[in-house]
mmCIF file of C-alpha atoms and ligand atoms in Angstrom:
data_model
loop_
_atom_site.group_PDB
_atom_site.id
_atom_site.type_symbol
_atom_site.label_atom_id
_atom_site.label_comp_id
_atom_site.label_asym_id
_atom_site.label_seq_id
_atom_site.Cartn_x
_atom_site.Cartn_y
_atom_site.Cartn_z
ATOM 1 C CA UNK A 1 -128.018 -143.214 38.744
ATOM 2 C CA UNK A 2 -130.887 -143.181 35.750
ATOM 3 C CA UNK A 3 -133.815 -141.235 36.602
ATOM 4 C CA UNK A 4 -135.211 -141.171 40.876
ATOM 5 C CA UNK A 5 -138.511 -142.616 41.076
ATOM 6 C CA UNK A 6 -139.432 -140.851 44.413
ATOM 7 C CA UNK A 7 -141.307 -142.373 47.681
ATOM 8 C CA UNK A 8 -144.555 -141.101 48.739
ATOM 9 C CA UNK A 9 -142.277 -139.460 51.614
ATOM 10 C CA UNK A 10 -140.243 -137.719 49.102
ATOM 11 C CA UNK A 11 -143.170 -136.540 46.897
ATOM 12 C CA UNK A 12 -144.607 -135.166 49.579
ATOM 13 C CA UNK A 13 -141.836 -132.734 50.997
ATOM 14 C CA UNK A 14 -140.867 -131.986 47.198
ATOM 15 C CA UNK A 15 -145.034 -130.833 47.196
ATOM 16 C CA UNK A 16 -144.297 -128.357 49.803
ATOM 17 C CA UNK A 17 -141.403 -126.858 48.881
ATOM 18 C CA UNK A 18 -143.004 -126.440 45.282
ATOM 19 C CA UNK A 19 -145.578 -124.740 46.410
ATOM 20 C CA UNK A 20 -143.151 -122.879 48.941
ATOM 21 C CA UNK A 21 -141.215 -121.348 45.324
ATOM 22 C CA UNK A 22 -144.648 -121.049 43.108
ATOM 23 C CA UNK A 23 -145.975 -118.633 46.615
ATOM 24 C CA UNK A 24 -142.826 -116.643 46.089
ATOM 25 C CA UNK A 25 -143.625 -115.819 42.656
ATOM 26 C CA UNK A 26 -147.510 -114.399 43.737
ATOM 27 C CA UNK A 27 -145.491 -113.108 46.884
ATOM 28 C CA UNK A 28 -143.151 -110.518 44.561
ATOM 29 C CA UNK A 29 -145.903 -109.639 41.837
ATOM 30 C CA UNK A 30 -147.318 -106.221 43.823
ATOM 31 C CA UNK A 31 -143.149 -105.157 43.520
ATOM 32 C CA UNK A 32 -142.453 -105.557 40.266
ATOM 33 C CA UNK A 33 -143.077 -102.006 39.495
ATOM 34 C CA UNK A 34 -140.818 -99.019 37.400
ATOM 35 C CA UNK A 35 -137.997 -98.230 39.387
ATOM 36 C CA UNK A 36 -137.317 -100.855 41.601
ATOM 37 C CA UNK A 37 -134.071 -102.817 40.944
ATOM 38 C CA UNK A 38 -133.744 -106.827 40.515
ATOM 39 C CA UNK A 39 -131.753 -106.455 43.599
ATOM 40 C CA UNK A 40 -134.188 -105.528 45.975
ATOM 41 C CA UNK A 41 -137.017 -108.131 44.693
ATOM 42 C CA UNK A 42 -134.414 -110.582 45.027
ATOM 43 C CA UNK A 43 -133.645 -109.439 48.410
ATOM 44 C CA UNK A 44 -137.574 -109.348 49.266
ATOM 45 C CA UNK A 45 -137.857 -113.136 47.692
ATOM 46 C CA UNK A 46 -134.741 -114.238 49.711
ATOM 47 C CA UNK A 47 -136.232 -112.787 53.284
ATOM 48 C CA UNK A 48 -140.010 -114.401 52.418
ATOM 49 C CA UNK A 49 -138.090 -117.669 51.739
ATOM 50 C CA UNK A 50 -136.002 -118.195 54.836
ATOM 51 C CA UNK A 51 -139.363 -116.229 56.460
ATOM 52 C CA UNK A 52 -141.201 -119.810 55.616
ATOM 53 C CA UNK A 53 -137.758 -122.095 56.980
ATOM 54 C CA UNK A 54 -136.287 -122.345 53.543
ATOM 55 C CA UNK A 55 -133.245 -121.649 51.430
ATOM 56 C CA UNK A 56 -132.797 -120.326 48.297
ATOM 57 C CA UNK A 57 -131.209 -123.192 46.163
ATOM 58 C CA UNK A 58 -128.827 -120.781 43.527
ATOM 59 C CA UNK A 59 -127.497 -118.633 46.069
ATOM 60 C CA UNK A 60 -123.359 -120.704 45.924
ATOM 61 C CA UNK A 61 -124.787 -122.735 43.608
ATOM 62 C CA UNK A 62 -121.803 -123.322 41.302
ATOM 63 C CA UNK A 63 -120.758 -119.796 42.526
ATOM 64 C CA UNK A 64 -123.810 -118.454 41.683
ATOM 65 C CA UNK A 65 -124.260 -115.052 43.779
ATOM 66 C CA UNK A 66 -127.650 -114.199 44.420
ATOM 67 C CA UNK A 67 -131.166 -116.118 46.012
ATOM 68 C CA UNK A 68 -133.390 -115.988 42.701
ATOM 69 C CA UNK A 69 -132.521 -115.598 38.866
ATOM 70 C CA UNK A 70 -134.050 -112.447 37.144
ATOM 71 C CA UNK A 71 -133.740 -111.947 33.634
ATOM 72 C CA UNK A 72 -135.037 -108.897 31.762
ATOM 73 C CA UNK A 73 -135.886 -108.773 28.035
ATOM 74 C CA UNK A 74 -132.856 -110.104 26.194
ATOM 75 C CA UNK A 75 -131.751 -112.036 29.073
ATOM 76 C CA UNK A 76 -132.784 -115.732 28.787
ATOM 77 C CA UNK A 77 -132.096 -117.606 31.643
ATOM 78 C CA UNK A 78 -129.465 -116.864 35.004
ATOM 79 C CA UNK A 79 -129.970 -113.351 34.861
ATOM 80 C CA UNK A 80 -128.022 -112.222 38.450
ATOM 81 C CA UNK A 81 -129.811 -109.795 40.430
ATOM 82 C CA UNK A 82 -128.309 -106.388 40.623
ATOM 83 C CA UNK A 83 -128.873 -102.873 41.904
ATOM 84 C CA UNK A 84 -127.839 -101.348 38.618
ATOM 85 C CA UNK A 85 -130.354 -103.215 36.883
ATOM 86 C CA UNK A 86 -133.393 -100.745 37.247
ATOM 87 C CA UNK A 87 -136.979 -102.166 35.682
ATOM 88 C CA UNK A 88 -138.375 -99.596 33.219
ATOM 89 C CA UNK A 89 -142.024 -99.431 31.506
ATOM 90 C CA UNK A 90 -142.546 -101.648 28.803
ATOM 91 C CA UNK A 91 -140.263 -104.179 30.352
ATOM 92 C CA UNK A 92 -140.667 -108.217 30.450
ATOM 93 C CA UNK A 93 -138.586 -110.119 32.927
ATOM 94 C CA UNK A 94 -138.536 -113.988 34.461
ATOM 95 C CA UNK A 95 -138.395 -114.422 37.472
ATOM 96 C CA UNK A 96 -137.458 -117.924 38.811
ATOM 97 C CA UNK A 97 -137.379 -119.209 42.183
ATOM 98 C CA UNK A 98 -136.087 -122.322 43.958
ATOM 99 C CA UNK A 99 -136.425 -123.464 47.697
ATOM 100 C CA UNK A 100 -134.506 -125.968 49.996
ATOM 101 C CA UNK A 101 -137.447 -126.849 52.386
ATOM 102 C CA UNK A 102 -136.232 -129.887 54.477
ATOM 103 C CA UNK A 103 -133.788 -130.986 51.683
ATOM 104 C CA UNK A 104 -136.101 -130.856 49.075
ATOM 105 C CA UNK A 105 -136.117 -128.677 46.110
ATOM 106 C CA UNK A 106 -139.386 -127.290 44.132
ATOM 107 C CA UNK A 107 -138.030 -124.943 41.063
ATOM 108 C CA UNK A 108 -140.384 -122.767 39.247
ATOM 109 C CA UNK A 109 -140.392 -119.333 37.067
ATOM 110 C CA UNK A 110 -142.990 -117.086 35.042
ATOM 111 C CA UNK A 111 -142.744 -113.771 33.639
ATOM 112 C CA UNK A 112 -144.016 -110.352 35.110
ATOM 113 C CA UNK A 113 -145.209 -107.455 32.943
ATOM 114 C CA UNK A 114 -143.171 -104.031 34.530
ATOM 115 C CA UNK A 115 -146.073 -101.284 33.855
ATOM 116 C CA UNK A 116 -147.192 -101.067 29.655
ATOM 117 C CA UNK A 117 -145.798 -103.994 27.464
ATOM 118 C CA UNK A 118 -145.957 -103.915 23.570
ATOM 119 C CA UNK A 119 -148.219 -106.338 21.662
ATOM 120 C CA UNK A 120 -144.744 -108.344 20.574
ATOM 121 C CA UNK A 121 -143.928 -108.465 24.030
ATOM 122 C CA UNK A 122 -147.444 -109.793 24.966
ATOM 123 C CA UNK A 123 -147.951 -112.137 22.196
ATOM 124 C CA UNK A 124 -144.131 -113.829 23.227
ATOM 125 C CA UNK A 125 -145.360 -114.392 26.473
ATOM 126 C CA UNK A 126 -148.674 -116.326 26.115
ATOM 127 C CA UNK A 127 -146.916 -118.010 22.895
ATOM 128 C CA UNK A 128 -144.370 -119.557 25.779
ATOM 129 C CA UNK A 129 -147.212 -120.193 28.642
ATOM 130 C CA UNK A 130 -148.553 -122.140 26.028
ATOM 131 C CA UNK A 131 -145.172 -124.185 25.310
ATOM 132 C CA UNK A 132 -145.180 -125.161 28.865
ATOM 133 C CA UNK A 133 -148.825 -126.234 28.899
ATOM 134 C CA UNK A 134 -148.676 -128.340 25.673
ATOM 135 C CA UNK A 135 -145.658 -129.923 27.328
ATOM 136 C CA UNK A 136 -147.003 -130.252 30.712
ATOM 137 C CA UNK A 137 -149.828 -132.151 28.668
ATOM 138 C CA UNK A 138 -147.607 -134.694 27.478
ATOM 139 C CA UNK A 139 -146.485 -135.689 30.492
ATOM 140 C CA UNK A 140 -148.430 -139.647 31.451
ATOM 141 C CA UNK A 141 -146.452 -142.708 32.271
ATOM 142 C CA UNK A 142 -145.102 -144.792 28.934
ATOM 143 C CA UNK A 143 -144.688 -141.370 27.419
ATOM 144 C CA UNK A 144 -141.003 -140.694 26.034
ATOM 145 C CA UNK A 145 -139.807 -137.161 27.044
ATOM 146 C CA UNK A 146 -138.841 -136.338 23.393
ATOM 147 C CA UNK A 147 -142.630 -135.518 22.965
ATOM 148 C CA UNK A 148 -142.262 -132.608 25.341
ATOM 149 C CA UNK A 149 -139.985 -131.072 23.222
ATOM 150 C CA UNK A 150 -141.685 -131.913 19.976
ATOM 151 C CA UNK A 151 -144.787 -130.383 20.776
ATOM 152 C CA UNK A 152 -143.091 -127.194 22.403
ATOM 153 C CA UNK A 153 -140.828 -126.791 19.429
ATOM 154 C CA UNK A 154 -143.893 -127.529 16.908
ATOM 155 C CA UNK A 155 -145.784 -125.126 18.575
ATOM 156 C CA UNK A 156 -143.343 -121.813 18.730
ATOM 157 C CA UNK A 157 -142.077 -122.584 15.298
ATOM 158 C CA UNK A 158 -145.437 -122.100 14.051
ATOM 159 C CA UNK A 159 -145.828 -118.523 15.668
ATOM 160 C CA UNK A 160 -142.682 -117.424 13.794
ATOM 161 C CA UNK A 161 -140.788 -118.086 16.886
ATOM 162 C CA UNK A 162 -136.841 -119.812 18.103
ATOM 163 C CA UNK A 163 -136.668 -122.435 20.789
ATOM 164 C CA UNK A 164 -133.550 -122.293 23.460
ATOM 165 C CA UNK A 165 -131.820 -125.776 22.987
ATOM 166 C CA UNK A 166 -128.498 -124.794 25.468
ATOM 167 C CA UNK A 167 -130.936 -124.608 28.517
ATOM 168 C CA UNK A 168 -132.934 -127.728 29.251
ATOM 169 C CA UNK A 169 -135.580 -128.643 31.850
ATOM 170 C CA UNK A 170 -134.256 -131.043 34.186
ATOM 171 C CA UNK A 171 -135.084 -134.259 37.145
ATOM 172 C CA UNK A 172 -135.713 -132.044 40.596
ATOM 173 C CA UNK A 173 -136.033 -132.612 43.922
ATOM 174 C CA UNK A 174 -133.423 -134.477 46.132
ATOM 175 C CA UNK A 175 -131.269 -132.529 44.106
ATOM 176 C CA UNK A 176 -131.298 -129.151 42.185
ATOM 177 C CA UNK A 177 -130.307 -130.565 38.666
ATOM 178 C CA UNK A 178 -130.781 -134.555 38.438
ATOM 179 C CA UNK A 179 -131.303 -136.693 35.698
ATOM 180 C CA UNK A 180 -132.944 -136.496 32.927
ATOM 181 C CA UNK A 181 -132.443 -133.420 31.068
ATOM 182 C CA UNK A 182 -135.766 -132.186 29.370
ATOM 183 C CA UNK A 183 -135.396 -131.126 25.678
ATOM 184 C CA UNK A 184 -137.692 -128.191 24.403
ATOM 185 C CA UNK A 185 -136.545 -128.790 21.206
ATOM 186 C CA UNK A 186 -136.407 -132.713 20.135
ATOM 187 C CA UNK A 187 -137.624 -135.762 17.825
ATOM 188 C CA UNK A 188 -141.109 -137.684 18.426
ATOM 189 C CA UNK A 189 -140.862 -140.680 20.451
ATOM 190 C CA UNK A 190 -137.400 -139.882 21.531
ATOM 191 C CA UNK A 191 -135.158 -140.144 24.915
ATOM 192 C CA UNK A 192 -136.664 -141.966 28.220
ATOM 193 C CA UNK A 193 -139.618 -143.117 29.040
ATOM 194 C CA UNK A 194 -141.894 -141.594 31.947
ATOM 195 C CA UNK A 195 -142.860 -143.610 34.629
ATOM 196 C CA UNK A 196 -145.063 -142.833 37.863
ATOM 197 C CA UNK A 197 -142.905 -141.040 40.716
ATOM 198 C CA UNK A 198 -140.414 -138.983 38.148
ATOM 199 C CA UNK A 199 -140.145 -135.312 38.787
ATOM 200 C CA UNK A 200 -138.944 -133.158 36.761
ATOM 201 C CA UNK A 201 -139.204 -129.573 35.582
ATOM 202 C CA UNK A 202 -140.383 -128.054 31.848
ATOM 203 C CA UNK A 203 -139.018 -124.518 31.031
ATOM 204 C CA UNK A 204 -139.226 -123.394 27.496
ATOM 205 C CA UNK A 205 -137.042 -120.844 26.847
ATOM 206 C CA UNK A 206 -138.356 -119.183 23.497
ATOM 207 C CA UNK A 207 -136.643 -116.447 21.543
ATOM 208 C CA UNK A 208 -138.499 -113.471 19.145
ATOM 209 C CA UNK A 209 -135.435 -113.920 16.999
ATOM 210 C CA UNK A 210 -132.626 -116.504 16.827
ATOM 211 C CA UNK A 211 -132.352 -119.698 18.843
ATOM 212 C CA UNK A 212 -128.085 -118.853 19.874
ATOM 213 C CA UNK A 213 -127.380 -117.337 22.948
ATOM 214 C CA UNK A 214 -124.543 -115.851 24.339
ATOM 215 C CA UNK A 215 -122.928 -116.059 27.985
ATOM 216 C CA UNK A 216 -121.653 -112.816 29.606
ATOM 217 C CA UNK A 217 -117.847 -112.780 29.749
ATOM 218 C CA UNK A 218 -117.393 -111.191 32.676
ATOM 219 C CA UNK A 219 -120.292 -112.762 35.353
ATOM 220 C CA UNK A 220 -120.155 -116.512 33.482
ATOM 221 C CA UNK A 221 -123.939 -116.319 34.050
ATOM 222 C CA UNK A 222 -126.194 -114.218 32.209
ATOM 223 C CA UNK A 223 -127.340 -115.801 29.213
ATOM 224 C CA UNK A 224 -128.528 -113.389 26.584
ATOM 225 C CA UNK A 225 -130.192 -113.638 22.721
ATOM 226 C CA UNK A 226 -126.954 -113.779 20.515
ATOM 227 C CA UNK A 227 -129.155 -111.054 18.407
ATOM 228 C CA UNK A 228 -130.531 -109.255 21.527
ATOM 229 C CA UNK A 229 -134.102 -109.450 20.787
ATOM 230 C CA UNK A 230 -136.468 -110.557 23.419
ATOM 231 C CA UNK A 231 -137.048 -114.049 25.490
ATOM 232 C CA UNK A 232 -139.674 -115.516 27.886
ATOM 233 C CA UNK A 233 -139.545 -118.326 30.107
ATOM 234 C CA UNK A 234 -142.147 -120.368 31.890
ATOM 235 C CA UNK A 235 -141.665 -123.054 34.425
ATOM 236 C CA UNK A 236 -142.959 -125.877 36.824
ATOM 237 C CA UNK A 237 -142.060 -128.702 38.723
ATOM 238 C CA UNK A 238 -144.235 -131.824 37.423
ATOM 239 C CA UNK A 239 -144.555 -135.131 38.994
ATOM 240 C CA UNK A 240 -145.473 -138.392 36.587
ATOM 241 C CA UNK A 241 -149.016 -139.808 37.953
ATOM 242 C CA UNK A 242 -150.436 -143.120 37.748
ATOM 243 C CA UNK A 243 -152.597 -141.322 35.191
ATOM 244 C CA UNK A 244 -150.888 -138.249 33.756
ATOM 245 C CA UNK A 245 -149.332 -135.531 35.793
ATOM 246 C CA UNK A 246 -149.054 -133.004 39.114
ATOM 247 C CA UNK A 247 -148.362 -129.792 38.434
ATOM 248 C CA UNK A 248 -146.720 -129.269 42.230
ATOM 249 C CA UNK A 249 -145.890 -125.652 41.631
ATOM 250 C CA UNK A 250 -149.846 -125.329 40.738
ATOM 251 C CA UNK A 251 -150.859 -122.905 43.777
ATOM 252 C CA UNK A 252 -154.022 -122.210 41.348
ATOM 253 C CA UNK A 253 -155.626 -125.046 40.049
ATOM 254 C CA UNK A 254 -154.790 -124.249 36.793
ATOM 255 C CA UNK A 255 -154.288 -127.971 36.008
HETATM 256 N N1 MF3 B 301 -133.601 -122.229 38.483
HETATM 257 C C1 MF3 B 301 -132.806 -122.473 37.318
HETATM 258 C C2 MF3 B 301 -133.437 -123.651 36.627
HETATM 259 O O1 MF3 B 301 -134.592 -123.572 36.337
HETATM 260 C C3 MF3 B 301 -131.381 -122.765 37.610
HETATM 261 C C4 MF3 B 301 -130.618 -121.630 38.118
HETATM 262 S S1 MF3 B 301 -129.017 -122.137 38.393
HETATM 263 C C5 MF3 B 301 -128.352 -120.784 39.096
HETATM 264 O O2 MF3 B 301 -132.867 -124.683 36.417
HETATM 265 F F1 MF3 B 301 -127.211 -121.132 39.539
HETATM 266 F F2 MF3 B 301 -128.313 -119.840 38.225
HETATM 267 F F3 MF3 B 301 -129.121 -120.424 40.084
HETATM 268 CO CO1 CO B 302 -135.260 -125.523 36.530
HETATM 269 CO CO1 CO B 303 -135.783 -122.516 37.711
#
């Protein structure tokens, strides 16, 4: 129990399938186009994966239906793939991906513009890359993980913005959803303390509106805004250095 510290073995495979789910993401951008449905990029995503001797981790997770989670505009988080969901111009939507690659688990989202976005849309994006990056620079060992969510929180409150607090970041790796869960909302110098060999994920969820959101009655998955308005999500997979951090969905260098 209590947060993994992972083996250099561990890290390792956890590397590669991180990088497996951040290649999916670059993989589906030339799709994500008017017209096309959720359905077939998740279908696309779920062929590239197994493609590259992987598994899509959601697909029966907890009953979950589909290989990837894509969430359009109002949809926060667990958005199920569908072919009656059909992108339109001026759409925003996440698309998050995680991998099985010899057991181990690399989890990792970012949003995709579909064809001309407004300025609101635009400026709620970059506002929430910029969540994850403060957080991501908190991340160093003898840091608690409350300062993740303090600076996040900070940070979109100032833009005028609502932080998610019923979706969490969470320990990844050996397992989908271990220990700890991340806050993107929370007090200085609160919760754990980070130590070298923790993984875990940040993924601010941050609303134009309100924080609440709502479930879907009838899937039991989609998560919307209570008040409809828009959302954007970010993620990576981050291991805790000697010195600071690995960003192990980084197929960039961006870090
Ligand atoms: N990938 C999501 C996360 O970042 C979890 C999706 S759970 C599912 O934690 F069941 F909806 F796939
Ligand atoms: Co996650
Ligand atoms: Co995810």
């Amino acid at each position: 129990m209590g947060i993994i510290i992972k083996t250099p073995e561990q890290i390792e495979g956890i590397r590669r399938s991180s990088q497996l789910a951040a290649q999916c993401l670059d993989f589906i951008e030339p799709y994500v186009k008017p017209g096309v449905t959720t359905e077939y990029l998740d279908d696309l995503i779920e062929k590239h994966i197994r493609e590259n001797g992987a598994t899509p981790a959601p697909l029966n997770y907890h009953g979950f239906p589909k290989a990837t989670c894509i969430s359009p505009n109002n949809v926060v988080c667990h958005g199920i793939p569908s072919k009656k969901i059909v992108l339109k111009d001026g759409d925003i939507i996440n698309v998050d991906v995680t991998t099985i690659l010899d057991g181990y688990y690399g989890d990792t989202s970012r949003m995709f513009e579909v064809g001309e976005i407004s300025d609101k849309a635009a400026n709620l994006i970059d506002t929430t890359k910029h969540c994850l990056d403060l957080g991501i620079q908190q991340v160093k060992p003898g840091n608690k993980f409350g300062n993740i969510g303090y600076v996040i929180s900070r940070y979109a409150q100032s833009k005028g913005y609502s932080v998610v607090y019923e979706f969490c970041g969470h320990g990844v790796g050996l397992e989908f959803h271990e220990e700890p869960q991340v806050e993107h909302i929370s007090r200085r110098n609160s919760g754990a303390t980070m130590k070298p060999g923790m993984i875990f994920t940040i993924e601010p969820m941050i609303n134009l509106g309100k924080a609440k959101v709502k479930v879907d009655k009838n899937d039991g998955w989609t998560a919307r805004t209570a008040d409809d308005e828009l959302s954007a999500q970010f993620e990576h997979t981050i291991l805790v250095t000697e010195d600071g951090f690995e960003v192990l969905t980084d197929i960039h260098n961006e870090y």
